[in-house]
CSV table of C-alpha atoms in Angstrom, one decimal:
chain,number,residue,atom,x,y,z
A,36,MET,CA,61.9,-41.9,-33.3
A,37,THR,CA,62.4,-45.6,-32.6
A,38,GLN,CA,63.4,-46.4,-29.1
A,39,PRO,CA,66.9,-48.1,-29.0
A,40,ARG,CA,66.7,-51.8,-28.1
A,41,PRO,CA,67.8,-52.6,-24.5
A,42,TRP,CA,70.0,-55.7,-24.0
A,43,ILE,CA,70.5,-58.0,-21.0
A,44,LEU,CA,74.0,-59.5,-21.1
A,45,PHE,CA,74.6,-62.6,-19.0
A,46,ASP,CA,77.7,-64.4,-17.7
A,47,ILE,CA,77.4,-68.2,-17.7
A,48,GLY,CA,79.3,-69.8,-14.8
A,49,GLY,CA,77.7,-69.0,-11.5
A,50,VAL,CA,74.8,-67.2,-13.3
A,51,LEU,CA,73.2,-69.3,-16.1
A,52,GLU,CA,75.0,-72.4,-14.7
A,53,LEU,CA,74.9,-73.5,-11.1
A,54,VAL,CA,78.6,-73.9,-10.3
A,55,GLU,CA,80.9,-72.7,-7.5
A,56,ASP,CA,83.2,-70.7,-9.6
A,57,GLY,CA,86.8,-70.7,-8.3
A,58,VAL,CA,86.0,-73.8,-6.2
A,59,TRP,CA,85.7,-76.6,-8.8
A,60,GLN,CA,89.0,-75.5,-10.4
A,61,GLU,CA,90.9,-76.1,-7.2
A,62,GLU,CA,89.1,-79.4,-6.6
A,63,LEU,CA,90.1,-80.7,-10.0
A,64,ALA,CA,93.7,-79.5,-9.7
A,65,ASN,CA,94.1,-81.3,-6.4
A,66,ARG,CA,92.5,-84.4,-7.9
A,67,TRP,CA,94.7,-84.4,-10.9
A,68,ALA,CA,97.8,-83.8,-8.8
A,69,THR,CA,97.0,-86.9,-6.7
A,70,ARG,CA,96.3,-88.9,-9.9
A,71,ALA,CA,99.7,-88.0,-11.2
A,72,GLY,CA,101.4,-88.9,-7.9
A,73,LEU,CA,102.4,-85.3,-7.4
A,74,THR,CA,102.1,-82.8,-4.6
A,75,ARG,CA,100.0,-79.7,-5.6
A,76,ALA,CA,103.2,-77.6,-5.8
A,77,GLU,CA,104.8,-80.1,-8.2
A,78,TYR,CA,101.7,-80.3,-10.3
A,79,ASP,CA,101.6,-76.5,-10.6
A,80,GLU,CA,105.3,-76.4,-11.5
A,81,ARG,CA,104.8,-79.1,-14.2
A,82,LEU,CA,102.0,-77.2,-15.9
A,83,ALA,CA,103.8,-73.9,-15.5
A,84,VAL,CA,106.8,-75.0,-17.6
A,85,ALA,CA,104.7,-77.1,-20.1
A,86,ASP,CA,104.1,-74.0,-22.4
A,87,LEU,CA,100.5,-74.9,-22.9
A,88,PRO,CA,98.5,-72.7,-25.3
A,89,ARG,CA,96.1,-70.1,-24.0
A,90,ILE,CA,93.0,-72.2,-24.2
A,91,ASP,CA,90.9,-69.2,-22.8
A,92,VAL,CA,91.7,-66.7,-25.5
A,93,GLU,CA,92.6,-68.8,-28.6
A,94,PRO,CA,90.2,-70.9,-30.6
A,95,GLY,CA,91.2,-74.3,-31.9
A,96,THR,CA,93.7,-75.0,-29.1
A,97,ALA,CA,91.9,-77.7,-27.2
A,98,GLU,CA,93.8,-80.7,-28.8
A,99,ALA,CA,97.2,-79.0,-28.3
A,100,TYR,CA,96.4,-78.0,-24.7
A,101,TRP,CA,95.2,-81.5,-23.6
A,102,SER,CA,98.0,-83.2,-25.3
A,103,GLY,CA,100.5,-81.0,-23.5
A,104,PHE,CA,98.7,-81.4,-20.3
A,105,ALA,CA,98.8,-85.1,-20.5
A,106,ARG,CA,102.5,-85.1,-21.4
A,107,ALA,CA,103.3,-82.8,-18.5
A,108,LEU,CA,101.5,-85.1,-16.0
A,109,ARG,CA,102.5,-88.3,-17.7
A,110,PHE,CA,98.8,-89.3,-18.0
A,111,THR,CA,97.8,-92.2,-20.2
A,112,ASP,CA,95.2,-91.6,-22.9
A,113,VAL,CA,92.5,-93.0,-20.6
A,114,GLN,CA,93.6,-90.6,-17.8
A,115,ARG,CA,93.6,-87.7,-20.2
A,116,GLU,CA,90.1,-88.4,-21.4
A,117,GLU,CA,88.9,-88.9,-17.9
A,118,ALA,CA,90.4,-85.4,-17.1
A,119,VAL,CA,88.7,-83.8,-20.0
A,120,GLN,CA,85.3,-85.3,-19.1
A,121,GLU,CA,85.8,-84.2,-15.4
A,122,LEU,CA,86.7,-80.7,-16.6
A,123,TRP,CA,83.5,-80.3,-18.6
A,124,ASP,CA,81.3,-81.8,-16.0
A,125,ALA,CA,82.5,-79.4,-13.4
A,126,TYR,CA,82.7,-76.4,-15.8
A,127,CYS,CA,79.2,-76.7,-17.1
A,128,GLY,CA,77.5,-77.6,-13.8
A,129,GLU,CA,73.7,-77.7,-13.9
A,130,ALA,CA,71.5,-75.2,-15.8
A,131,ASN,CA,69.9,-72.4,-13.8
A,132,VAL,CA,66.6,-73.2,-15.4
A,133,GLU,CA,64.7,-70.5,-13.6
A,134,LEU,CA,67.0,-67.7,-14.8
A,135,ILE,CA,67.3,-69.2,-18.3
A,136,GLU,CA,63.5,-69.3,-18.7
A,137,TYR,CA,63.3,-65.7,-17.4
A,138,ALA,CA,65.8,-64.7,-20.1
A,139,ARG,CA,63.6,-66.5,-22.7
A,140,SER,CA,60.6,-64.5,-21.5
A,141,LEU,CA,62.4,-61.2,-22.2
A,142,ARG,CA,62.5,-61.7,-25.9
A,143,GLY,CA,60.3,-59.0,-27.4
A,144,ARG,CA,61.2,-56.7,-24.6
A,145,ALA,CA,65.0,-56.8,-24.8
A,146,GLY,CA,67.8,-58.6,-26.5
A,147,VAL,CA,69.4,-61.4,-24.4
A,148,ALA,CA,73.1,-62.2,-25.0
A,149,ILE,CA,76.0,-63.9,-23.3
A,150,LEU,CA,79.6,-62.8,-22.5
A,151,SER,CA,81.6,-65.5,-20.8
A,152,ASN,CA,85.2,-66.2,-20.0
A,153,SER,CA,85.7,-69.6,-21.5
A,154,ALA,CA,87.9,-72.4,-22.8
A,155,ASP,CA,88.1,-73.8,-26.3
A,156,GLY,CA,85.3,-76.3,-26.6
A,157,ALA,CA,82.9,-74.5,-24.3
A,158,ARG,CA,80.5,-73.5,-27.0
A,159,GLU,CA,80.0,-77.1,-28.1
A,160,GLU,CA,79.8,-78.5,-24.6
A,161,GLU,CA,77.4,-75.9,-23.2
A,162,GLU,CA,75.2,-76.1,-26.3
A,163,ARG,CA,75.0,-79.8,-26.1
A,164,ARG,CA,74.1,-79.7,-22.4
A,165,HIS,CA,72.0,-76.5,-22.1
A,166,GLY,CA,71.0,-75.4,-25.6
A,167,PHE,CA,71.9,-71.7,-25.0
A,168,SER,CA,71.6,-70.7,-28.6
A,169,ALA,CA,67.8,-71.3,-28.4
A,170,VAL,CA,67.6,-68.4,-26.0
A,171,PHE,CA,70.7,-66.1,-26.4
A,172,ASP,CA,72.1,-64.4,-29.4
A,173,PRO,CA,74.8,-63.3,-29.6
A,174,ILE,CA,77.0,-65.6,-27.5
A,175,CYS,CA,80.5,-64.2,-27.0
A,176,TYR,CA,83.1,-66.5,-25.6
A,177,SER,CA,86.6,-65.2,-24.6
A,178,HIS,CA,88.4,-67.9,-26.5
A,179,GLU,CA,86.7,-66.8,-29.7
A,180,ILE,CA,86.9,-63.0,-29.2
A,181,GLY,CA,90.5,-63.1,-27.8
A,182,ALA,CA,89.9,-61.3,-24.6
A,183,ASN,CA,88.8,-62.1,-21.0
A,184,LYS,CA,86.6,-60.0,-18.7
A,185,PRO,CA,87.4,-57.7,-17.0
A,186,GLU,CA,89.5,-56.5,-20.0
A,187,PRO,CA,87.7,-53.7,-21.8
A,188,GLU,CA,88.2,-55.5,-25.1
A,189,ALA,CA,85.8,-58.3,-23.9
A,190,TYR,CA,82.9,-55.9,-23.3
A,191,GLU,CA,83.7,-53.9,-26.5
A,192,ALA,CA,83.5,-57.1,-28.5
A,193,ALA,CA,80.1,-57.9,-26.9
A,194,LEU,CA,78.8,-54.4,-27.7
A,195,ARG,CA,79.9,-54.8,-31.4
A,196,ALA,CA,78.1,-58.2,-31.5
A,197,MET,CA,74.9,-56.8,-30.1
A,198,GLN,CA,75.3,-53.7,-32.2
A,199,SER,CA,74.5,-51.7,-29.1
A,200,THR,CA,75.8,-48.9,-26.9
A,201,PRO,CA,76.9,-49.2,-23.2
A,202,GLU,CA,73.9,-47.3,-21.8
A,203,GLN,CA,71.5,-49.7,-23.4
A,204,VAL,CA,73.1,-52.8,-21.8
A,205,PHE,CA,72.7,-54.4,-18.4
A,206,PHE,CA,75.3,-56.9,-17.4
A,207,ILE,CA,74.9,-59.9,-14.9
A,208,ASP,CA,78.0,-61.6,-13.5
A,209,ASP,CA,78.8,-63.4,-10.3
A,210,ARG,CA,82.1,-61.5,-9.8
A,211,GLN,CA,82.5,-58.0,-8.7
A,212,GLU,CA,85.6,-57.5,-10.7
A,213,GLN,CA,83.7,-58.3,-13.9
A,214,ILE,CA,80.9,-55.9,-13.0
A,215,ASP,CA,83.6,-53.2,-12.3
A,216,GLY,CA,85.2,-53.9,-15.7
A,217,ALA,CA,81.8,-53.4,-17.4
A,218,ALA,CA,81.3,-50.1,-15.5
A,219,ARG,CA,84.6,-48.9,-16.9
A,220,VAL,CA,83.2,-49.0,-20.4
A,221,GLY,CA,79.9,-47.5,-19.3
A,222,ILE,CA,77.8,-50.7,-18.9
A,223,ARG,CA,75.6,-51.0,-15.8
A,224,GLY,CA,75.2,-54.3,-14.0
A,225,ILE,CA,74.7,-56.4,-10.9
A,226,VAL,CA,76.6,-59.1,-9.1
A,227,HIS,CA,74.4,-62.1,-9.2
A,228,ARG,CA,73.6,-63.6,-5.8
A,229,ASP,CA,70.2,-65.0,-6.3
A,230,ASN,CA,67.6,-65.2,-9.1
A,231,ALA,CA,65.0,-63.0,-7.4
A,232,THR,CA,67.3,-60.1,-6.8
A,233,THR,CA,68.8,-60.3,-10.3
A,234,VAL,CA,65.3,-60.4,-11.9
A,235,ALA,CA,64.2,-57.3,-9.9
A,236,ALA,CA,67.3,-55.4,-11.0
A,237,VAL,CA,66.7,-56.3,-14.7
A,238,GLU,CA,63.1,-55.2,-14.5
A,239,GLU,CA,64.2,-51.9,-12.9
A,240,PHE,CA,66.7,-51.4,-15.8
A,241,LEU,CA,64.1,-52.2,-18.4
A,242,THR,CA,61.6,-49.8,-16.9
A,243,THR,CA,64.2,-47.0,-17.0
A,244,ALA,CA,65.6,-48.0,-20.4
A,245,THR,CA,62.2,-48.2,-22.1
A,246,GLY,CA,60.4,-45.5,-20.1
A,247,SER,CA,57.6,-47.8,-19.3
C-alpha cells in the first residue's frame, strides 16, 4: 500500500516573512492617524463607521476598501497611495530565506503549502516580492477561501486544497491561537519561534509520518 503523503503547512507573516505581527499594524494606524490630523481614538472611530468591506475574507475588495479608507480619513489620492505602499511594505516584511529554502528542500519528502490570514492583494504582492509559488502549492489565503484562522473552516479549506487528512499535516504558525485552532481539527503543529526549533519539529514529524 502506498504511504500517504505528509504535508508541511506554513503560515506567512512571522514565519516565512520576517515581520513583527501585531506591531506593524499599530505603528501604521498611529502614523495614518497623525497624517489625518486625528487622535488615535478619532481615527479608530472614523474607520469603524466607514462600513469598509471585509478585505480579509472577500476577494476583489481592495479598491472599495482603499477608496472608503481614503474618504474616511480625507486623504488625497497621493496620501492614499502612500498608505497602500506603506501597508504592503510592512505586511510583506523581508523573506525568511533560510526557512523558505528549507521548505524547498522538502519537496520529494513532503508537500509544502501555505495557509495565511490575508488581505485582498496579498497573493500578488507576496508573489512579486518573494515568489512563493515556486516553492509552495497550494497557497491558501483567507480572503480567497472566506475564512480566517483559527476558524475551523480555514484549516478545512487547506485540507481540501492539499487533498489530505489532518493526521498527515504539520502546521507552523507564530501564534498559539492558530496552532490551537489547527489542533481542534486534528492537525499537529508548532508555534514558530526560531528556524532551528521549527526545522527540528518538522523533521521529527516527518520521521513519525513516514516511519523512516
